[in-house]
PDB file of C-alpha atoms in Angstrom:
ATOM      1  CA  MET A  98      -1.864  -3.641  -7.349  1.00 78.00           C
ATOM      2  CA  THR A  99      -1.704  -7.350  -6.623  1.00 86.00           C
ATOM      3  CA  SER A 100       2.084  -7.193  -6.399  1.00 92.00           C
ATOM      4  CA  VAL A 101       1.580  -5.265  -3.133  1.00 96.00           C
ATOM      5  CA  GLY A 102      -1.347  -7.327  -1.835  1.00 94.00           C
ATOM      6  CA  PRO A 103      -4.836  -8.544  -2.708  1.00 95.00           C
ATOM      7  CA  GLY A 104      -7.309  -5.667  -2.893  1.00 95.00           C
ATOM      8  CA  VAL A 105      -4.627  -2.961  -2.973  1.00 97.00           C
ATOM      9  CA  ILE A 106      -5.421  -0.069  -5.308  1.00 96.00           C
ATOM     10  CA  GLU A 107      -2.982   2.417  -6.802  1.00 96.00           C
ATOM     11  CA  VAL A 108      -4.008   6.037  -7.324  1.00 96.00           C
ATOM     12  CA  ARG A 109      -1.992   8.024  -9.842  1.00 94.00           C
ATOM     13  CA  ILE A 110      -1.768  11.751  -9.323  1.00 95.00           C
ATOM     14  CA  HIS A 111      -0.704  13.697 -12.400  1.00 93.00           C
ATOM     15  CA  THR A 112       0.615  17.213 -11.797  1.00 93.00           C
ATOM     16  CA  ALA A 113       3.891  18.777 -12.863  1.00 93.00           C
ATOM     17  CA  GLN A 114       5.300  15.704 -11.117  1.00 93.00           C
ATOM     18  CA  GLU A 115       3.946  12.179 -10.745  1.00 94.00           C
ATOM     19  CA  TYR A 116       2.777  10.728  -7.427  1.00 96.00           C
ATOM     20  CA  ARG A 117       1.387   7.341  -6.451  1.00 96.00           C
ATOM     21  CA  VAL A 118      -0.635   6.207  -3.453  1.00 97.00           C
ATOM     22  CA  PHE A 119      -1.236   2.561  -2.507  1.00 98.00           C
ATOM     23  CA  TYR A 120      -4.321   1.924  -0.387  1.00 98.00           C
ATOM     24  CA  VAL A 121      -6.683  -0.873   0.565  1.00 97.00           C
ATOM     25  CA  ALA A 122     -10.406  -0.299   1.118  1.00 96.00           C
ATOM     26  CA  LYS A 123     -11.697  -3.855   1.406  1.00 95.00           C
ATOM     27  CA  PHE A 124     -12.109  -3.793   5.179  1.00 93.00           C
ATOM     28  CA  SER A 125     -15.319  -2.414   6.693  1.00 91.00           C
ATOM     29  CA  GLU A 126     -13.666  -0.428   9.490  1.00 92.00           C
ATOM     30  CA  ALA A 127     -11.242   1.748   7.531  1.00 94.00           C
ATOM     31  CA  ILE A 128      -9.408   2.688   4.381  1.00 97.00           C
ATOM     32  CA  TYR A 129      -5.714   2.055   4.959  1.00 97.00           C
ATOM     33  CA  VAL A 130      -3.170   4.187   3.085  1.00 98.00           C
ATOM     34  CA  LEU A 131      -0.166   1.919   2.736  1.00 98.00           C
ATOM     35  CA  HIS A 132       2.380   4.093   0.947  1.00 98.00           C
ATOM     36  CA  ALA A 133       2.581   7.396  -0.952  1.00 98.00           C
ATOM     37  CA  PHE A 134       5.564   8.474  -3.013  1.00 97.00           C
ATOM     38  CA  GLN A 135       6.780  10.600  -5.889  1.00 96.00           C
ATOM     39  CA  LYS A 136       7.437   8.577  -9.004  1.00 92.00           C
ATOM     40  CA  THR A 137      10.517   9.576 -11.000  1.00 90.00           C
ATOM     41  CA  THR A 138      10.757   6.682 -13.484  1.00 88.00           C
ATOM     42  CA  ARG A 139       8.294   4.822 -15.707  1.00 87.00           C
ATOM     43  CA  LYS A 140       8.587   1.644 -13.650  1.00 91.00           C
ATOM     44  CA  THR A 141       7.544   1.606  -9.996  1.00 91.00           C
ATOM     45  CA  PRO A 142      10.750   1.024  -7.992  1.00 93.00           C
ATOM     46  CA  SER A 143      10.863  -2.320  -6.188  1.00 95.00           C
ATOM     47  CA  ARG A 144      11.599  -0.549  -2.879  1.00 96.00           C
ATOM     48  CA  ASP A 145       8.226   1.221  -3.116  1.00 97.00           C
ATOM     49  CA  ILE A 146       6.411  -2.039  -3.886  1.00 96.00           C
ATOM     50  CA  GLU A 147       8.229  -3.667  -0.945  1.00 97.00           C
ATOM     51  CA  THR A 148       7.266  -0.766   1.355  1.00 98.00           C
ATOM     52  CA  GLY A 149       3.622  -1.103   0.318  1.00 97.00           C
ATOM     53  CA  SER A 150       3.729  -4.878   0.824  1.00 97.00           C
ATOM     54  CA  LYS A 151       5.278  -4.504   4.270  1.00 98.00           C
ATOM     55  CA  CYS A 152       2.592  -2.015   5.301  1.00 98.00           C
ATOM     56  CA  TYR A 153      -0.112  -4.328   3.933  1.00 97.00           C
ATOM     57  CA  ARG A 154       1.229  -7.189   6.067  1.00 97.00           C
ATOM     58  CA  GLU A 155       1.271  -4.860   9.093  1.00 97.00           C
ATOM     59  CA  VAL A 156      -2.388  -3.970   8.494  1.00 97.00           C
ATOM     60  CA  LEU A 157      -3.280  -7.675   8.361  1.00 96.00           C
ATOM     61  CA  ARG A 158      -1.309  -8.324  11.567  1.00 95.00           C
ATOM     62  CA  TYR A 159      -2.969  -5.344  13.299  1.00 93.00           C
ATOM     63  CA  ARG A 160      -6.433  -6.584  12.319  1.00 93.00           C
ATOM     64  CA  ARG A 161      -5.695 -10.100  13.641  1.00 92.00           C
ATOM     65  CA  VAL A 162      -4.551  -8.698  16.972  1.00 92.00           C
ATOM     66  CA  ALA A 163      -7.526  -6.312  17.165  1.00 88.00           C
ATOM     67  CA  GLU A 164      -9.879  -9.244  16.599  1.00 84.00           C
ATOM     68  CA  GLY A 165      -8.201 -11.167  19.419  1.00 81.00           C
ATOM     69  CA  GLY A 166      -6.141 -13.384  17.138  1.00 67.00           C
ATOM     70  CA  SER A 167      -2.470 -14.307  17.117  1.00 60.00           C
ATOM     71  CA  HIS A 168       0.233 -11.773  17.960  1.00 53.00           C
ATOM     72  CA  GLU A 169       2.529 -13.403  15.345  1.00 52.00           C
TER      73      GLU A 169
END
C-alpha cells in the first residue's frame, strides 16, 4: 500500500462485512499496525489512507527518537 507508505501491507478480511488492516513489518523490532477499519465502499476512503499515512509517519518519528535522533 505505497499510498500509505513504503513497505505498508494491506490485509483484507472477508466475512459478512469487509475489513482492512494496514501494517508495516519491515523493521526488525516490531510489526506496527497502522490502521484497521471496516470498508463500506469499493474504494478505500481517503480519510483511511490519510490515517494510515499519519500513523506511518508517527512510527518513523518514534523510531528516530528511540535511536537517539531528532525530535522533529
